[in-house]
Short mmCIF file of C-alpha atoms in Angstrom, two decimals:
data_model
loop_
_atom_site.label_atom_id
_atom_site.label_comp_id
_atom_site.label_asym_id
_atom_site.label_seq_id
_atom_site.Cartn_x
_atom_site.Cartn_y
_atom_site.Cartn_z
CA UNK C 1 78.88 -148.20 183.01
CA UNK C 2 77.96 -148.23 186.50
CA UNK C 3 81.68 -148.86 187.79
CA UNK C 4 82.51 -146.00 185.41
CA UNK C 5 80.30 -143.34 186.95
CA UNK C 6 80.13 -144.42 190.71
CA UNK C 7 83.84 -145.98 191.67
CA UNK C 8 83.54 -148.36 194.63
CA UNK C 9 87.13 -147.97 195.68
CA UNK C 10 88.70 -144.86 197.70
CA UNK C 11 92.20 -143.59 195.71
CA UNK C 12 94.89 -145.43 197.68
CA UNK C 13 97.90 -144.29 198.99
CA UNK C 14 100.90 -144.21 196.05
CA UNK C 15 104.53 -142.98 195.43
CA UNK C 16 105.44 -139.78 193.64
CA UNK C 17 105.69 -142.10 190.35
CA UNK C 18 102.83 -144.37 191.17
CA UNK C 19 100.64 -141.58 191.77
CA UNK C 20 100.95 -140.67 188.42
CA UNK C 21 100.04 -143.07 186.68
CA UNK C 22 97.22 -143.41 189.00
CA UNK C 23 96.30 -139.80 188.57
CA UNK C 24 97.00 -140.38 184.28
CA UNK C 25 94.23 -143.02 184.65
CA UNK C 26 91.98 -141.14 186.62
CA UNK C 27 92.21 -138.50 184.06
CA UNK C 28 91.53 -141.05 181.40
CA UNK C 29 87.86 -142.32 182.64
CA UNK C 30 86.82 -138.66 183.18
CA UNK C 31 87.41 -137.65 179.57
CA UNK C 32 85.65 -141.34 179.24
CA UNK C 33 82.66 -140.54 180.85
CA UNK C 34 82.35 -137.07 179.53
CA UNK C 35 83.14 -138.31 175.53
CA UNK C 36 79.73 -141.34 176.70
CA UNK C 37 77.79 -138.18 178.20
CA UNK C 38 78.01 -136.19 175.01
CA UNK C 39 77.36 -138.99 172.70
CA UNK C 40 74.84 -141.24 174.76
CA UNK C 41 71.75 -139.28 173.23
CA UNK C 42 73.37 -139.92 169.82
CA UNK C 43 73.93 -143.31 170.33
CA UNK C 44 70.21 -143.84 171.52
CA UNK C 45 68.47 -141.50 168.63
CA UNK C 46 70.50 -143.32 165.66
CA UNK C 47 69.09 -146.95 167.53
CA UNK C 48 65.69 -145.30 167.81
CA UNK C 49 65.98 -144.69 164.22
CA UNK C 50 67.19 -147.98 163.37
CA UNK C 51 64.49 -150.02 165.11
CA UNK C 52 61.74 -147.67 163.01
CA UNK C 53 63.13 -148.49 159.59
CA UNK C 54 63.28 -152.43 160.19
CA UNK C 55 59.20 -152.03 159.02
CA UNK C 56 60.48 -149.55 156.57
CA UNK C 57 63.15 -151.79 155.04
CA UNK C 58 60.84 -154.91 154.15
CA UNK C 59 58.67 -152.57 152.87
CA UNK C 60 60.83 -150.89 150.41
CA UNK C 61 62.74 -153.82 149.68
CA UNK C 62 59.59 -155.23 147.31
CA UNK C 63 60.36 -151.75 145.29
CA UNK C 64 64.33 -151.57 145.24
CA UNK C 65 64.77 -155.46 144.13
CA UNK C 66 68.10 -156.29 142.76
CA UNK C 67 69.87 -155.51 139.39
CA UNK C 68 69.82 -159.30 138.72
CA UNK C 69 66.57 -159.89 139.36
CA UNK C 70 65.79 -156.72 136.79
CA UNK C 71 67.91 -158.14 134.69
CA UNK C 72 65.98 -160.90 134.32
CA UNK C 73 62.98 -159.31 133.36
CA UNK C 74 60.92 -159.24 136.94
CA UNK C 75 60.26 -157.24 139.78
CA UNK C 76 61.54 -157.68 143.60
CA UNK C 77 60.23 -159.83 145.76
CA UNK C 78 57.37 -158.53 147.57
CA UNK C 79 57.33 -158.73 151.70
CA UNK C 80 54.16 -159.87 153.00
CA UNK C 81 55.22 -161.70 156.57
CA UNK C 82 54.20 -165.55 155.63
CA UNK C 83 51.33 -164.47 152.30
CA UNK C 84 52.13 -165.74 149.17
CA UNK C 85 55.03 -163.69 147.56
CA UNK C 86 54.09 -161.36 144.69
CA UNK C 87 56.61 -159.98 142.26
CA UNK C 88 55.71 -155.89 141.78
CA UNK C 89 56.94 -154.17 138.32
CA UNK C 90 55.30 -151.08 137.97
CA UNK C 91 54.84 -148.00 140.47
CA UNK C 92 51.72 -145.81 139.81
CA UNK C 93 51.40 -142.55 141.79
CA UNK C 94 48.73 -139.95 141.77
CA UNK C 95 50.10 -136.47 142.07
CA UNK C 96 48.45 -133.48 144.10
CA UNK C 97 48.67 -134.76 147.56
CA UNK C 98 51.09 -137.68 146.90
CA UNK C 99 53.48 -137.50 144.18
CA UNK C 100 53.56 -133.25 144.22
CA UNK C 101 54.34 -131.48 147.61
CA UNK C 102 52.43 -128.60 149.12
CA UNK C 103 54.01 -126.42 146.30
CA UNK C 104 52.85 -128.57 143.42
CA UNK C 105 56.50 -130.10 142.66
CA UNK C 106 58.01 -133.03 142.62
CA UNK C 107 61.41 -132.83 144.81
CA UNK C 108 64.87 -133.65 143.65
CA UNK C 109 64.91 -136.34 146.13
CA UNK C 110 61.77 -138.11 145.13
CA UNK C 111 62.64 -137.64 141.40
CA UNK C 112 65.99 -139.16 141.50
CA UNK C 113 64.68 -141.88 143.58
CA UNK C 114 61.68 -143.19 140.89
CA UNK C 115 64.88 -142.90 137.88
CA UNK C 116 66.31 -145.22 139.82
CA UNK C 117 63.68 -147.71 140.40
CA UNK C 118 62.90 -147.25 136.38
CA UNK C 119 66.78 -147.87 135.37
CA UNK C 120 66.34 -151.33 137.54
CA UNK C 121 63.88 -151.90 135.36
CA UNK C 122 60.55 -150.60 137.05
CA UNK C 123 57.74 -148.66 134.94
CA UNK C 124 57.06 -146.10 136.73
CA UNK C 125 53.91 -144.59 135.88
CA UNK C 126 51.04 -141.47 137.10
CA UNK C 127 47.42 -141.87 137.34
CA UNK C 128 46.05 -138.04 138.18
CA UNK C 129 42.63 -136.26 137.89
CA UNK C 130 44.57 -133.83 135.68
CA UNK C 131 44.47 -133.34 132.21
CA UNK C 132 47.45 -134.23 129.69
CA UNK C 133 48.56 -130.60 129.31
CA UNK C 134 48.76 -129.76 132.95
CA UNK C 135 51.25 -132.84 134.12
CA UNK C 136 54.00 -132.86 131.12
CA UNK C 137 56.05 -130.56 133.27
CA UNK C 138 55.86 -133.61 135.64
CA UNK C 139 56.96 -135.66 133.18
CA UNK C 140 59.84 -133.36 132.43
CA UNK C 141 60.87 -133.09 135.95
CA UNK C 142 61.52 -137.06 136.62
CA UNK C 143 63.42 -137.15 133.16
CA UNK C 144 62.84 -140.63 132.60
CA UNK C 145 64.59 -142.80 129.75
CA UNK C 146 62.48 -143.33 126.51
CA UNK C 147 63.13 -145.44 123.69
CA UNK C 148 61.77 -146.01 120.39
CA UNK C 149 59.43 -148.44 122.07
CA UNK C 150 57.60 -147.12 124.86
CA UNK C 151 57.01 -144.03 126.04
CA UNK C 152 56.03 -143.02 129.76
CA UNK C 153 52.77 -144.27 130.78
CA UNK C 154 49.93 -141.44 132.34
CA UNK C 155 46.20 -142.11 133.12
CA UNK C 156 44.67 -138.94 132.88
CA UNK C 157 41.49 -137.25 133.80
CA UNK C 158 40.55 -139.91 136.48
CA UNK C 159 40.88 -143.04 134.03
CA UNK C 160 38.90 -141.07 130.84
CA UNK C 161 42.25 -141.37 128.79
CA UNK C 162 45.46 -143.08 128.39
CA UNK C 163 48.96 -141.53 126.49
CA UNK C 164 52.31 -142.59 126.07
CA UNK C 165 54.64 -139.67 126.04
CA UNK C 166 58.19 -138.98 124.81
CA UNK C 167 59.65 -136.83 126.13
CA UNK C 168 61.73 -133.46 124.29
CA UNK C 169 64.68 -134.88 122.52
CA UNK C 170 63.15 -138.60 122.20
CA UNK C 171 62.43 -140.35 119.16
CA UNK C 172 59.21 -140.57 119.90
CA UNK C 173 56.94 -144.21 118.62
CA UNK C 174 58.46 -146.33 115.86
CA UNK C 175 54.98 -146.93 114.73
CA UNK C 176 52.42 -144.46 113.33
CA UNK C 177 48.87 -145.37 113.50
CA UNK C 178 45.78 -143.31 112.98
CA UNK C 179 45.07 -142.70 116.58
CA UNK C 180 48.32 -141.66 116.93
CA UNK C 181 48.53 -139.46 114.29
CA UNK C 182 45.34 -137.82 114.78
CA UNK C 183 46.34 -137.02 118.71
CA UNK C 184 49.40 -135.30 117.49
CA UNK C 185 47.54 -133.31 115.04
CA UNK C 186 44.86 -132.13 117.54
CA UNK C 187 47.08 -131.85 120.41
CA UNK C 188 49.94 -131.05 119.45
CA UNK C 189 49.62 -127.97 117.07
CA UNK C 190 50.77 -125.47 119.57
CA UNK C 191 53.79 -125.85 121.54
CA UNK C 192 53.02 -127.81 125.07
CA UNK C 193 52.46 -125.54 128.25
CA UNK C 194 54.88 -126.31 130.71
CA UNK C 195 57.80 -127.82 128.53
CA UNK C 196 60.32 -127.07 126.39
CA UNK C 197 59.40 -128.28 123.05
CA UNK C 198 56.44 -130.21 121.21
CA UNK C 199 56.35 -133.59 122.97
CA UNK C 200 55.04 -136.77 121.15
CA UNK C 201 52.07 -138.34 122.38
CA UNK C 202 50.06 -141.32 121.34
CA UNK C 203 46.59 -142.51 122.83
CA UNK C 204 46.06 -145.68 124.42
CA UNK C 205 42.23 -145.37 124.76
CA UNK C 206 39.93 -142.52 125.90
CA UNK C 207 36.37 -143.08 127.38
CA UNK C 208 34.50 -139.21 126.99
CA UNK C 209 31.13 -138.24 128.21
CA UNK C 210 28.13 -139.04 126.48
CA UNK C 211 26.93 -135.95 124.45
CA UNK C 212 23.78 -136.34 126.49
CA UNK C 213 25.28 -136.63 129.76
CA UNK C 214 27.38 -133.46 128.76
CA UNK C 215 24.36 -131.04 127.75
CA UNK C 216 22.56 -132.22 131.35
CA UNK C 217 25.80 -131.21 133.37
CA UNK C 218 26.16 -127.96 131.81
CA UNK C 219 22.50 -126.95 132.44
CA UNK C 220 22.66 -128.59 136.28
CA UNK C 221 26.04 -126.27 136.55
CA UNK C 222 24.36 -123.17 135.02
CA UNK C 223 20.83 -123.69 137.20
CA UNK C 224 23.45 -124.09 140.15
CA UNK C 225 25.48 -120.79 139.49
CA UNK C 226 28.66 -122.32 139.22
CA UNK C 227 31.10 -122.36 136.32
CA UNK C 228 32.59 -125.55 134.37
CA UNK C 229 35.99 -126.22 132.90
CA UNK C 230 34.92 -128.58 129.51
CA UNK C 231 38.53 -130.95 128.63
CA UNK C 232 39.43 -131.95 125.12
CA UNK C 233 42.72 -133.06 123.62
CA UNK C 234 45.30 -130.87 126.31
CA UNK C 235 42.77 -128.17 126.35
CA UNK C 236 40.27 -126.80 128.80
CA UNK C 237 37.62 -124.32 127.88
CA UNK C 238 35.24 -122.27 130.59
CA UNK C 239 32.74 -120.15 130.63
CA UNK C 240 33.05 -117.81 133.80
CA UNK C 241 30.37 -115.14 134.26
CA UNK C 242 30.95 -114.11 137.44
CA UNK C 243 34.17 -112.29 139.76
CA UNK C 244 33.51 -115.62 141.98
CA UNK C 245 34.13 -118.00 138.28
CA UNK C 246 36.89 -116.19 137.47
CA UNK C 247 38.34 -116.02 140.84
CA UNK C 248 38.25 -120.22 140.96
CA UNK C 249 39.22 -120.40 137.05
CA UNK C 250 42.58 -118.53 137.99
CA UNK C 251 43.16 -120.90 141.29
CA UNK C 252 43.09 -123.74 139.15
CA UNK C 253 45.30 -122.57 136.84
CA UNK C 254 47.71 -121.55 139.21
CA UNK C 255 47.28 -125.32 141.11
CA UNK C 256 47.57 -127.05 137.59
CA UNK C 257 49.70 -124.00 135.39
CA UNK C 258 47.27 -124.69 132.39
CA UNK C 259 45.67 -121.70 130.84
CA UNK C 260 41.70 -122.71 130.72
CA UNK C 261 40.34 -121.05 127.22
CA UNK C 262 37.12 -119.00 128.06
CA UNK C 263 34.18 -118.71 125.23
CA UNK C 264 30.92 -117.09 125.95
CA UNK C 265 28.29 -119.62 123.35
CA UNK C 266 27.32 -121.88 126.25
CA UNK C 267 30.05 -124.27 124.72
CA UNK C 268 28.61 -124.40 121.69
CA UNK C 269 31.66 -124.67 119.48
CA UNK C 270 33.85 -127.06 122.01
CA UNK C 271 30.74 -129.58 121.71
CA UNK C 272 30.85 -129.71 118.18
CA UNK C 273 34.61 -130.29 118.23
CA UNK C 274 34.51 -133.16 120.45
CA UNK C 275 32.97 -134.70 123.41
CA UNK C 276 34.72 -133.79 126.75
CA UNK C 277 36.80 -136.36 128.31
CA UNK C 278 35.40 -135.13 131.81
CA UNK C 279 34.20 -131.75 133.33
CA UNK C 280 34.52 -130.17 136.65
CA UNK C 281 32.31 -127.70 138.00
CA UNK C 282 33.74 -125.06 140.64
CA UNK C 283 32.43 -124.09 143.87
CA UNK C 284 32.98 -122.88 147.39
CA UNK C 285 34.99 -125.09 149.64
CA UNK C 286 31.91 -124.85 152.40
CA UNK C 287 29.80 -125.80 149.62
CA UNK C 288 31.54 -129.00 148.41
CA UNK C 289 29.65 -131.70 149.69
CA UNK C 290 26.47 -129.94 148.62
CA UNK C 291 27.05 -129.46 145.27
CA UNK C 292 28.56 -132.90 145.02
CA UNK C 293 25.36 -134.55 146.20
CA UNK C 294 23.21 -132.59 143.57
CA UNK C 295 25.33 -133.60 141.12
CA UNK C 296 25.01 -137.55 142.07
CA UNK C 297 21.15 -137.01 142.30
CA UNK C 298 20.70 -135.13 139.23
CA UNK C 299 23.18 -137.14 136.85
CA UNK C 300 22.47 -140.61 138.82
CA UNK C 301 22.80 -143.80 136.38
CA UNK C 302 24.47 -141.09 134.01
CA UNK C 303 27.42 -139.92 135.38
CA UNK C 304 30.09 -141.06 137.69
CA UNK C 305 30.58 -137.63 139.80
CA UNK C 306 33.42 -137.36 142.36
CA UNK C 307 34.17 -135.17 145.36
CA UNK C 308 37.08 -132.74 144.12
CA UNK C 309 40.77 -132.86 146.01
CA UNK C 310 41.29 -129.90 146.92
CA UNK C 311 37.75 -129.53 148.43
CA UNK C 312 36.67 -126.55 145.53
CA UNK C 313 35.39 -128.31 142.60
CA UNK C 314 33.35 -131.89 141.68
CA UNK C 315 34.33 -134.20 138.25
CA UNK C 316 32.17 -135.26 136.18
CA UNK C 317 33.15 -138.14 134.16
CA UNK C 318 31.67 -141.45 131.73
CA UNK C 319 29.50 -143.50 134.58
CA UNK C 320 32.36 -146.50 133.68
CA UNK C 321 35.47 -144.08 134.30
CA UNK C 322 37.54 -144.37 137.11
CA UNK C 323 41.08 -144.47 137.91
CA UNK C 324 40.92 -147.93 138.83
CA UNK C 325 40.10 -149.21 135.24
CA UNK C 326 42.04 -146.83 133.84
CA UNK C 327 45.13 -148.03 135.74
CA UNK C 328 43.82 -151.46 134.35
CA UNK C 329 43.18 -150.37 130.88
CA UNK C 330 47.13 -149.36 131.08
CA UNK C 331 48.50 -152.62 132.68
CA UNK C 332 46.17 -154.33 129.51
CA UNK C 333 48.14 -152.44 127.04
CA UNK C 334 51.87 -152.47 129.03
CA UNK C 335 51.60 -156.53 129.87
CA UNK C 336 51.55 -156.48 133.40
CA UNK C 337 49.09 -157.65 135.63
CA UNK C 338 47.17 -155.81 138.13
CA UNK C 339 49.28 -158.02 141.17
CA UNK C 340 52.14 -156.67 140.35
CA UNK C 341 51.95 -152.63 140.65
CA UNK C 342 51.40 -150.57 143.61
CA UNK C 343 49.65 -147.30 143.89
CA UNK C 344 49.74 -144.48 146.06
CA UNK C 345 47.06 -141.88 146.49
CA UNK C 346 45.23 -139.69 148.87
CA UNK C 347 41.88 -138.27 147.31
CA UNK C 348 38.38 -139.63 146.79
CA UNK C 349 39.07 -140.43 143.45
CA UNK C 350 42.05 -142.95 144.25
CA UNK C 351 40.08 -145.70 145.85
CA UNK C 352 38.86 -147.40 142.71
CA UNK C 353 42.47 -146.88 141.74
CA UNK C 354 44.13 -148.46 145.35
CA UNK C 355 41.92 -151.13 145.81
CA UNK C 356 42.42 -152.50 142.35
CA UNK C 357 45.86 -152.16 142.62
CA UNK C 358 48.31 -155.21 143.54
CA UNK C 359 49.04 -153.35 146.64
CA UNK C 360 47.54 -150.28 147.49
CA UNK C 361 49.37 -147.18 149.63
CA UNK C 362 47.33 -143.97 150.93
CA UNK C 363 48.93 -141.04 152.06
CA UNK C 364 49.55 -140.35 155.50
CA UNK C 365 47.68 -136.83 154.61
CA UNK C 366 44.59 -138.66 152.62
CA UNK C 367 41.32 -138.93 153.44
CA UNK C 368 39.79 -141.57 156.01
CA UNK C 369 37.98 -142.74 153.69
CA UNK C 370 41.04 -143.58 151.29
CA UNK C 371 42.84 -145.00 154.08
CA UNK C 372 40.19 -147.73 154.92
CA UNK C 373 40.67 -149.35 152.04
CA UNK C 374 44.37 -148.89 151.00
CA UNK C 375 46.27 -151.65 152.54
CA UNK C 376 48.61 -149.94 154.08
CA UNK C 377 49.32 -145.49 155.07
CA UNK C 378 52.56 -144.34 153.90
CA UNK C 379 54.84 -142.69 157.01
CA UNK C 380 55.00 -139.80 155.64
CA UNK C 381 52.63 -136.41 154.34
CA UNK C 382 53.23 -135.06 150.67
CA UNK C 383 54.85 -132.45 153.02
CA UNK C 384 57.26 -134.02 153.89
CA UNK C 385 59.01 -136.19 151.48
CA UNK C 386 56.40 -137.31 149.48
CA UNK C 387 55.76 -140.64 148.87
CA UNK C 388 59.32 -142.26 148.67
CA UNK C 389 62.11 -141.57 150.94
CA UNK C 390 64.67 -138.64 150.55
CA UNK C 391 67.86 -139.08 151.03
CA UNK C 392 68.15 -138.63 154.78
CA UNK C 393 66.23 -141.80 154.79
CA UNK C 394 67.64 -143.40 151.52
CA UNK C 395 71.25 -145.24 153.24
CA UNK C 396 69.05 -146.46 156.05
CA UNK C 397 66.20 -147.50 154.20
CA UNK C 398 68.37 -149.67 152.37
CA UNK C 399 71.17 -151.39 154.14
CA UNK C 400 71.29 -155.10 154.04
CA UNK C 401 70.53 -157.08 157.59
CA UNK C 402 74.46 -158.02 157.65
CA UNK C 403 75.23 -154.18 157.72
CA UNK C 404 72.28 -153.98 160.42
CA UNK C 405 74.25 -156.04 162.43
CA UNK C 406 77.34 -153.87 161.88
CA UNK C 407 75.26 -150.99 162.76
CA UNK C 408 74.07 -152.05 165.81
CA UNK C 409 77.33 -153.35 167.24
CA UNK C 410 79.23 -150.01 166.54
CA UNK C 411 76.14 -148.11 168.60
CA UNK C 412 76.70 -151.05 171.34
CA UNK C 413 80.58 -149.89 171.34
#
């Protein structure tokens, strides 16, 4: 390159004919150096970019495997420089934050991405705050395959319950036990918000709020001002008496797109239907880690309460809830062990549910808290392509080291 650009040797003295060729040559290295000017900072990004996926491909080789080895019945191999080598087979991702960008979707990218890892024969699975109602549109967007067998796994409301769900146009279960039956009874009587078509659900396990525990959150809400959402089945009931309870009932709808069911009887009638499977009291984003410690004083040895994400509203759930055991619960009932899935979250409620995990992934956006005990933090914000790759990344991602090699001689050229 440096004979190229700064010739040592003065043009020489030629004949006519000689002269052109000398001048044809000339010519030549000029366009030469102006065709290595132009694509010099090419060459240099697309190396740049190389050397930052190396990380990135060892990581995301222990999720993309191999048809064989899916074939087989296991999961890739997992990376883990010189540890002992773990075999992952299940992907669990929370979703506002992580799985859902900033306008509560899931993007094409991402979605085709997680099909693929569940036709190599991953389960891919969500763990959310939420409540059933308020992620089957979720479900419906990453149109995962169903059989007759399983269904696609969700913990819901922090851990409190476990489903299986078929999706519109499955089968649905082959089997039809009580639990089952009563769920799609209670749940399913009215056509599911969000989707097109009654869905078929069946319950795994559910852990509510004591009946006691429930009475002393209402009246600790109430003394506090604030209004409560109460969940049972895929509904949520409120009881806003204020602009300000309204004003936070309709955010939440518009963050989850379930309708919450107001009443006016202090609950009365949605207690004597059932026990909630959690509750969530509203209030002020300034006021967030106020109202949360309250709640932990008041409902101490009762409850298990936990810091909202977004900032504007506190859970309330069974003291022994969490999203950790519910992600175990789930593995219990799906045959996999807790080694072999890997979560990614971002909210206070995630760290039960990283740190029991076989490997656990915070968000690049997630609190500091969440990312001092996740072992690892994802690239990448929820902004930006959520928790997996898009496709920009996708061919790099995932070449094999010979094609590395191939790579880095034609940038070298």
């Amino acid at each position: 390159l440096v004979f190229t650009f700064f010739p040592t040797k003065r043009a020489p003295v030629f004949t006519l004919p000689q002269y052109s060729a000398y001048r044809g040559e000339r010519l030549t290295q000029r366009r030469f150096r102006i065709w290595l000017a132009a694509t010099l900072p090419s060459k240099i990004f697309l190396y740049a970019s190389f050397l930052s996926r190396i990380r990135l491909e060892f990581d995301m080789q222990s999720l993309s495997g191999n048809e064989d080895r899916a074939a087989a019945g296991c999961g890739p191999t997992k990376h883990t420089y010189g540890e002992n080598i773990t075999k992952y087979r299940m992907v669990a991702l929370d979703l506002d934050g992580t799985l859902l960008n900033p306008d509560h979707k899931v993007s094409d990218a991402t979605a085709d991405y997680l099909r693929r890892l569940n036709e190599k024969g991953f389960i891919v699975s969500i763990a959310t705050g939420r409540s059933p109602g308020s992620t089957l549109h979720v479900i419906d967007a990453l149109g995962m395959k169903s059989n007759s067998s399983s269904g696609f796994p969700l913990v819901c409301l922090n851990g409190a319950r476990g489903l299986e769900i078929w999706p519109s146009g499955s089968k649905g279960p082959v089997k039809n036990n009580s639990i089952q039956a009563k769920v799609t009874e209670a749940d399913l009587s009215v056509e599911n918000p969000g989707t097109e078509g009654a869905l078929c659900i069946e319950e795994l396990f559910h852990e509510p709020v004591p009946r006691k525990t429930t009475l002393k959150s209402l009246q600790l809400a109430k003394e506090l001002g604030l209004v409560t959402n109460y969940y049972i089945g895929l509904e949520i009931h409120a009881q806003p008496t204020t602009e300000s309870h309204y004003e936070l009932t309709r955010r939440y709808t518009e963050l989850t797109g379930t309708e919450i069911l107001h009443c006016n009887d202090d609950y009365e009638a949605v207690i004597a239907k059932s026990l909630p499977s959690k509750m969530v009291v509203f209030c002020d984003t300034s006021e967030i880690d106020t109202v949360c410690s309250k709640l932990q004083k008041g409902l101490v040895g009762e409850a298990h309460v936990v810091r909202g994400c977004p900032p504007w509203f506190v859970e309330i759930l069974n003291k022994d809830v969490n999203k950790g055991k519910g992600l175990e619960l789930m593995c219990k009932r799906l045959g996999v062990r807790l080694e072999e899935t890997i979560a990614f979250g971002d909210g206070d409620n995630d760290k039960e549910f990283l740190s029991m995990a076989g490997r656990g992934m915070a968000m690049k956006n997630a609190r500091e808290a969440v990312k001092n005990i996740a072992d690892g933090v994802t690239e990448w914000t929820n902004a930006e392509v959520s928790v997996l790759p898009g496709e920009g990344d996708f061919w790099i991602a995932f070449l094999s080291w010979p094609n590395h090699c191939c790579l880095l001689v034609f940038i070298c050229l």
